[in-house]
GROMACS .gro file of C-alpha atoms in nm:
model
  306
    1MET     CA    1   3.616  -1.278  -0.426
    2LYS     CA    2   3.519  -1.152  -0.772
    3THR     CA    3   3.195  -0.954  -0.780
    4PRO     CA    4   3.033  -1.151  -1.070
    5ALA     CA    5   3.112  -1.483  -0.898
    6ALA     CA    6   2.962  -1.365  -0.569
    7ILE     CA    7   2.648  -1.248  -0.747
    8GLN     CA    8   2.611  -1.572  -0.943
    9SER     CA    9   2.648  -1.779  -0.626
   10PHE     CA   10   2.386  -1.566  -0.452
   11LEU     CA   11   2.137  -1.598  -0.740
   12TYR     CA   12   2.185  -1.976  -0.753
   13ASN     CA   13   2.106  -1.983  -0.382
   14ARG     CA   14   1.787  -1.777  -0.428
   15ARG     CA   15   1.670  -2.012  -0.703
   16SER     CA   16   1.744  -2.318  -0.491
   17LEU     CA   17   1.528  -2.166  -0.216
   18ASN     CA   18   1.242  -2.139  -0.468
   19ARG     CA   19   1.224  -1.762  -0.459
   20ARG     CA   20   0.978  -1.614  -0.706
   21PRO     CA   21   1.121  -1.551  -1.058
   22ARG     CA   22   1.016  -1.187  -1.040
   23THR     CA   23   1.213  -1.139  -0.716
   24ILE     CA   24   1.521  -1.305  -0.865
   25ARG     CA   25   1.501  -1.083  -1.174
   26TRP     CA   26   1.482  -0.778  -0.946
   27TYR     CA   27   1.793  -0.895  -0.757
   28GLU     CA   28   1.974  -0.964  -1.084
   29LYS     CA   29   1.896  -0.623  -1.233
   30ASN     CA   30   2.019  -0.438  -0.923
   31LEU     CA   31   2.329  -0.653  -0.883
   32ASN     CA   32   2.429  -0.617  -1.249
   33ARG     CA   33   2.447  -0.242  -1.186
   34PHE     CA   34   2.663  -0.308  -0.879
   35ALA     CA   35   2.891  -0.541  -1.080
   36ALA     CA   36   2.935  -0.273  -1.347
   37PHE     CA   37   3.040  -0.032  -1.073
   38TYR     CA   38   3.281  -0.283  -0.913
   39PRO     CA   39   3.366  -0.536  -1.189
   40ASN     CA   40   3.664  -0.691  -1.011
   41ARG     CA   41   3.668  -0.770  -0.641
   42LEU     CA   42   3.358  -0.756  -0.424
   43PRO     CA   43   3.402  -0.454  -0.193
   44THR     CA   44   3.458  -0.543   0.172
   45ASN     CA   45   3.459  -0.193   0.317
   46PRO     CA   46   3.139   0.006   0.387
   47GLU     CA   47   3.277   0.322   0.222
   48ALA     CA   48   3.282   0.155  -0.120
   49ILE     CA   49   2.920   0.044  -0.082
   50GLU     CA   50   2.821   0.393   0.030
   51GLU     CA   51   2.988   0.537  -0.279
   52PHE     CA   52   2.782   0.310  -0.502
   53LEU     CA   53   2.457   0.404  -0.326
   54ALA     CA   54   2.546   0.773  -0.347
   55ARG     CA   55   2.661   0.784  -0.710
   56ALA     CA   56   2.464   0.513  -0.888
   57VAL     CA   57   2.117   0.646  -0.809
   58PRO     CA   58   1.976   0.996  -0.879
   59ASP     CA   59   1.905   1.193  -0.564
   60GLU     CA   60   1.531   1.205  -0.621
   61LYS     CA   61   1.493   0.826  -0.643
   62ASP     CA   62   1.450   0.734  -0.275
   63GLU     CA   63   1.275   0.403  -0.340
   64THR     CA   64   1.532   0.298  -0.601
   65ARG     CA   65   1.822   0.367  -0.367
   66HIS     CA   66   1.651   0.179  -0.086
   67GLY     CA   67   1.594  -0.112  -0.325
   68TYR     CA   68   1.967  -0.128  -0.402
   69TYR     CA   69   2.039  -0.118  -0.030
   70ARG     CA   70   1.805  -0.412   0.040
   71THR     CA   71   1.952  -0.610  -0.249
   72LEU     CA   72   2.310  -0.556  -0.128
   73LYS     CA   73   2.208  -0.641   0.227
   74ALA     CA   74   2.078  -0.978   0.104
   75LEU     CA   75   2.390  -1.039  -0.110
   76TYR     CA   76   2.635  -0.961   0.170
   77ARG     CA   77   2.437  -1.151   0.433
   78PHE     CA   78   2.456  -1.463   0.216
   79THR     CA   79   2.820  -1.416   0.107
   80CYS     CA   80   2.959  -1.330   0.451
   81LYS     CA   81   2.773  -1.617   0.615
   82ARG     CA   82   2.912  -1.859   0.355
   83HIS     CA   83   3.268  -1.736   0.395
   84ARG     CA   84   3.245  -1.657   0.767
   85SER     CA   85   3.362  -1.303   0.716
   86LEU     CA   86   3.262  -0.966   0.859
   87ASN     CA   87   2.962  -0.806   0.692
   88PRO     CA   88   3.027  -0.442   0.589
   89MET     CA   89   2.651  -0.386   0.553
   90ASP     CA   90   2.624  -0.413   0.932
   91LEU     CA   91   2.806  -0.079   0.951
   92LEU     CA   92   2.565   0.100   0.716
   93ASP     CA   93   2.236   0.265   0.804
   94PRO     CA   94   1.953   0.229   0.552
   95PRO     CA   95   1.893   0.528   0.323
   96MET     CA   96   1.618   0.762   0.435
   97ARG     CA   97   1.286   0.719   0.257
   98ARG     CA   98   1.091   1.042   0.235
   99LYS     CA   99   0.721   0.985   0.274
  100LYS     CA  100   0.525   1.051  -0.043
  101VAL     CA  101   0.154   1.114  -0.072
  102ARG     CA  102   0.016   0.815  -0.259
  103PRO     CA  103  -0.266   0.898  -0.499
  104THR     CA  104  -0.586   0.708  -0.421
  105LEU     CA  105  -0.953   0.745  -0.516
  106SER     CA  106  -1.256   0.904  -0.356
  107SER     CA  107  -1.574   0.707  -0.285
  108GLN     CA  108  -1.741   0.888  -0.574
  109GLU     CA  109  -1.462   0.792  -0.815
  110MET     CA  110  -1.481   0.427  -0.711
  111ASN     CA  111  -1.857   0.434  -0.762
  112GLN     CA  112  -1.803   0.570  -1.114
  113LEU     CA  113  -1.573   0.278  -1.194
  114LEU     CA  114  -1.840   0.032  -1.086
  115GLN     CA  115  -2.071   0.165  -1.359
  116ALA     CA  116  -1.872  -0.027  -1.623
  117PRO     CA  117  -2.126  -0.169  -1.872
  118ILE     CA  118  -1.942  -0.493  -1.957
  119LEU     CA  119  -1.983  -0.776  -1.703
  120ARG     CA  120  -1.618  -0.884  -1.722
  121ASP     CA  121  -1.488  -0.533  -1.664
  122ARG     CA  122  -1.734  -0.459  -1.384
  123ALA     CA  123  -1.638  -0.786  -1.211
  124ALA     CA  124  -1.266  -0.701  -1.232
  125LEU     CA  125  -1.317  -0.348  -1.102
  126SER     CA  126  -1.546  -0.474  -0.825
  127LEU     CA  127  -1.280  -0.724  -0.718
  128PHE     CA  128  -1.009  -0.457  -0.704
  129ILE     CA  129  -1.229  -0.221  -0.503
  130ASP     CA  130  -1.365  -0.496  -0.276
  131ASN     CA  131  -1.034  -0.625  -0.143
  132GLY     CA  132  -0.740  -0.444  -0.304
  133ALA     CA  133  -0.624  -0.753  -0.493
  134ARG     CA  134  -0.303  -0.734  -0.694
  135VAL     CA  135  -0.334  -0.729  -1.072
  136GLY     CA  136  -0.147  -1.060  -1.106
  137GLU     CA  137  -0.384  -1.224  -0.858
  138VAL     CA  138  -0.686  -1.109  -1.057
  139ALA     CA  139  -0.537  -1.219  -1.390
  140SER     CA  140  -0.463  -1.570  -1.261
  141LEU     CA  141  -0.800  -1.628  -1.088
  142ARG     CA  142  -0.960  -1.964  -1.178
  143LYS     CA  143  -1.327  -2.062  -1.161
  144GLN     CA  144  -1.263  -2.339  -0.908
  145ASN     CA  145  -1.106  -2.085  -0.672
  146ILE     CA  146  -1.426  -1.885  -0.621
  147PHE     CA  147  -1.589  -1.980  -0.291
  148GLU     CA  148  -1.885  -1.851  -0.092
  149ASP     CA  149  -1.710  -1.565   0.083
  150TYR     CA  150  -1.351  -1.576  -0.041
  151ILE     CA  151  -1.130  -1.650  -0.340
  152LYS     CA  152  -0.797  -1.834  -0.358
  153VAL     CA  153  -0.520  -1.654  -0.544
  154ASN     CA  154  -0.149  -1.694  -0.608
  155GLY     CA  155   0.012  -1.390  -0.451
  156LYS     CA  156   0.370  -1.272  -0.407
  157SER     CA  157   0.419  -1.509  -0.114
  158GLY     CA  158   0.228  -1.805  -0.261
  159GLU     CA  159  -0.134  -1.914  -0.241
  160ARG     CA  160  -0.361  -1.718  -0.011
  161GLU     CA  161  -0.730  -1.656   0.054
  162ILE     CA  162  -0.892  -1.314   0.009
  163PRO     CA  163  -1.242  -1.235   0.140
  164ILE     CA  164  -1.502  -1.110  -0.107
  165SER     CA  165  -1.843  -0.950  -0.064
  166GLU     CA  166  -2.166  -1.108  -0.185
  167GLU     CA  167  -2.192  -0.849  -0.464
  168THR     CA  168  -1.848  -0.938  -0.599
  169ARG     CA  169  -1.915  -1.312  -0.570
  170ARG     CA  170  -2.232  -1.282  -0.780
  171LEU     CA  171  -2.046  -1.091  -1.051
  172LEU     CA  172  -1.762  -1.346  -1.058
  173LEU     CA  173  -2.000  -1.644  -1.076
  174SER     CA  174  -2.204  -1.480  -1.354
  175LEU     CA  175  -1.885  -1.415  -1.548
  176ALA     CA  176  -1.752  -1.767  -1.488
  177SER     CA  177  -2.076  -1.931  -1.602
  178SER     CA  178  -2.078  -1.728  -1.925
  179ASN     CA  179  -1.748  -1.882  -2.037
  180ARG     CA  180  -1.704  -2.256  -2.092
  181THR     CA  181  -1.380  -2.259  -2.292
  182THR     CA  182  -1.127  -2.213  -2.008
  183ASP     CA  183  -1.109  -2.224  -1.631
  184HIS     CA  184  -0.973  -1.868  -1.623
  185VAL     CA  185  -1.229  -1.618  -1.500
  186PHE     CA  186  -1.107  -1.315  -1.694
  187ILE     CA  187  -1.065  -1.376  -2.066
  188GLY     CA  188  -1.045  -1.169  -2.383
  189GLN     CA  189  -1.079  -1.245  -2.752
  190ARG     CA  190  -0.742  -1.421  -2.762
  191GLY     CA  191  -0.764  -1.612  -2.437
  192PRO     CA  192  -0.702  -1.532  -2.069
  193LEU     CA  193  -0.634  -1.166  -1.995
  194THR     CA  194  -0.274  -1.090  -1.905
  195THR     CA  195  -0.171  -0.854  -1.628
  196SER     CA  196  -0.096  -0.586  -1.888
  197GLY     CA  197  -0.439  -0.644  -2.045
  198ILE     CA  198  -0.614  -0.592  -1.712
  199TYR     CA  199  -0.392  -0.293  -1.646
  200ARG     CA  200  -0.507  -0.130  -1.971
  201LEU     CA  201  -0.869  -0.218  -1.891
  202VAL     CA  202  -0.852  -0.036  -1.557
  203GLN     CA  203  -0.676   0.263  -1.710
  204LYS     CA  204  -0.948   0.291  -1.975
  205TYR     CA  205  -1.226   0.316  -1.716
  206MET     CA  206  -1.029   0.556  -1.500
  207ARG     CA  207  -0.993   0.791  -1.795
  208LYS     CA  208  -1.363   0.755  -1.876
  209ALA     CA  209  -1.439   0.857  -1.517
  210ASN     CA  210  -1.213   1.164  -1.561
  211ILE     CA  211  -0.977   1.036  -1.292
  212SER     CA  212  -0.647   1.216  -1.337
  213GLY     CA  213  -0.306   1.228  -1.176
  214PRO     CA  214  -0.018   0.982  -1.169
  215LYS     CA  215  -0.034   0.603  -1.151
  216LEU     CA  216  -0.362   0.528  -1.325
  217GLY     CA  217  -0.410   0.155  -1.285
  218PRO     CA  218  -0.499  -0.130  -1.049
  219HIS     CA  219  -0.240  -0.036  -0.787
  220ARG     CA  220  -0.407   0.299  -0.735
  221ILE     CA  221  -0.732   0.115  -0.656
  222ARG     CA  222  -0.534  -0.108  -0.418
  223HIS     CA  223  -0.414   0.201  -0.232
  224ALA     CA  224  -0.769   0.337  -0.229
  225PHE     CA  225  -0.899   0.012  -0.079
  226GLY     CA  226  -0.642   0.026   0.201
  227LYS     CA  227  -0.717   0.390   0.277
  228HIS     CA  228  -1.096   0.348   0.284
  229TYR     CA  229  -1.073   0.023   0.485
  230ILE     CA  230  -0.892   0.211   0.763
  231LYS     CA  231  -1.114   0.517   0.723
  232ASN     CA  232  -1.427   0.304   0.767
  233GLY     CA  233  -1.300   0.155   1.092
  234GLY     CA  234  -1.093  -0.146   0.983
  235ASP     CA  235  -0.778  -0.244   1.172
  236THR     CA  236  -0.426  -0.285   1.035
  237ARG     CA  237  -0.390  -0.654   1.130
  238SER     CA  238  -0.690  -0.770   0.928
  239LEU     CA  239  -0.592  -0.531   0.645
  240GLN     CA  240  -0.246  -0.689   0.639
  241LYS     CA  241  -0.401  -1.033   0.586
  242ILE     CA  242  -0.642  -0.912   0.319
  243MET     CA  243  -0.373  -0.729   0.121
  244GLY     CA  244  -0.112  -1.002   0.163
  245HIS     CA  245   0.159  -0.784   0.316
  246ALA     CA  246   0.450  -0.977   0.464
  247ASN     CA  247   0.532  -0.686   0.696
  248ILE     CA  248   0.287  -0.484   0.906
  249THR     CA  249   0.488  -0.166   0.841
  250THR     CA  250   0.374  -0.177   0.477
  251THR     CA  251   0.013  -0.191   0.592
  252GLU     CA  252   0.060   0.099   0.832
  253ILE     CA  253   0.114   0.328   0.531
  254TYR     CA  254  -0.263   0.325   0.486
  255VAL     CA  255  -0.314   0.475   0.830
  256GLY     CA  256  -0.119   0.774   0.698
  257LEU     CA  257  -0.325   0.784   0.379
  258ALA     CA  258  -0.640   0.824   0.588
  259SER     CA  259  -0.485   1.107   0.792
  260GLU     CA  260  -0.732   1.372   0.673
  261GLU     CA  261  -1.024   1.159   0.786
  262ILE     CA  262  -0.846   1.079   1.112
  263ILE     CA  263  -0.795   1.451   1.178
  264ALA     CA  264  -1.163   1.517   1.106
  265LYS     CA  265  -1.267   1.240   1.344
  266HIS     CA  266  -1.031   1.377   1.607
  267HIS     CA  267  -1.197   1.718   1.581
  268GLN     CA  268  -1.534   1.550   1.619
  269PHE     CA  269  -1.459   1.306   1.900
  270THR     CA  270  -1.176   1.457   2.107
  271PRO     CA  271  -1.271   1.452   2.479
  272LEU     CA  272  -1.141   1.806   2.503
  273ARG     CA  273  -1.434   1.924   2.291
  274SER     CA  274  -1.699   1.791   2.530
  275THR     CA  275  -1.498   1.896   2.834
  276HIS     CA  276  -1.443   2.244   2.692
  277ALA     CA  277  -1.811   2.273   2.596
  278ALA     CA  278  -1.917   2.180   2.948
  279ALA     CA  279  -1.673   2.430   3.093
  280GLN     CA  280  -1.801   2.702   2.861
  281GLU     CA  281  -2.159   2.619   2.946
  282SER     CA  282  -2.080   2.642   3.315
  283PHE     CA  283  -1.876   2.959   3.277
  284PHE     CA  284  -2.112   3.130   3.039
  285ASP     CA  285  -2.444   3.027   3.194
  286LYS     CA  286  -2.660   3.316   3.075
  287ASP     CA  287  -2.893   3.356   3.372
  288LYS     CA  288  -2.613   3.322   3.621
  289ALA     CA  289  -2.396   3.572   3.431
  290VAL     CA  290  -2.677   3.830   3.414
  291LYS     CA  291  -2.751   3.794   3.784
  292GLU     CA  292  -2.384   3.834   3.875
  293ALA     CA  293  -2.356   4.142   3.652
  294GLU     CA  294  -2.661   4.303   3.812
  295GLU     CA  295  -2.520   4.239   4.159
  296ILE     CA  296  -2.187   4.397   4.065
  297LEU     CA  297  -2.358   4.706   3.920
  298ALA     CA  298  -2.581   4.741   4.225
  299GLN     CA  299  -2.279   4.718   4.453
  300LYS     CA  300  -2.095   4.983   4.250
  301GLU     CA  301  -2.394   5.219   4.266
  302ALA     CA  302  -2.422   5.169   4.641
  303ASN     CA  303  -2.054   5.245   4.687
  304HIS     CA  304  -2.082   5.551   4.463
  305GLY     CA  305  -2.382   5.682   4.659
  306SER     CA  306  -2.204   5.651   4.990
   0.00000   0.00000   0.00000
């Protein structure tokens, strides 16, 4: 089967299944690279696929290579099922993904962001910090989707509900009531704010707060929310629901982000500490130690005298 034909058939299938346009564009971009590498027949041996994964992606791009792997896995699963043929991807292991330290924010930095003087900007920043919402979810928020303790948003997997605090709800309602021209909550001079507009807004306040490092933007606040939620005692299952992760393994990343705090809590609460302290107290009881020392010295003197 020709590679372009296989890819086209796969993309038609994804569209018929109502996959999100962004996901289909991601598939298409990755598969166009694969088609340029193998423009004629679709490879049926794992070695050819391995060669593409090895040569088409720079060594330092772990996530990019893993993205190509996932895309090809979906393509071959569909194609081989349709044509009842053996799937060469079954013989390949996924590329290793080296763990990277994701930049987040400290409590002090998040507090600085909440000092934004403009109501609209403070409401957006509060929403990001309150529940780690995605930038697209914030941009598309409508007035009618603000409820007493949650909001309804259109996420990557469709409509979902995200809890909000009372403080965030008050800011959102104040902002919504100040605008009567559209049902969008976040608007600018030319209409509803786009995702890129909100992205620039967040970057502006991060720079004002002297927050440095890579990935200045809403996603960094999202990572910070996940980290601090776990740090403050939250569990991964509820965090998964709040953040809209399809897979719990994505959520478990935030347990790793809070590792420093977990280590500190371990040092504070390990049972060995209390057990060791009790043992030391028993072993080094001052009065008992002095008495035993005096008895030993007295015995030595008696032996020496005799």
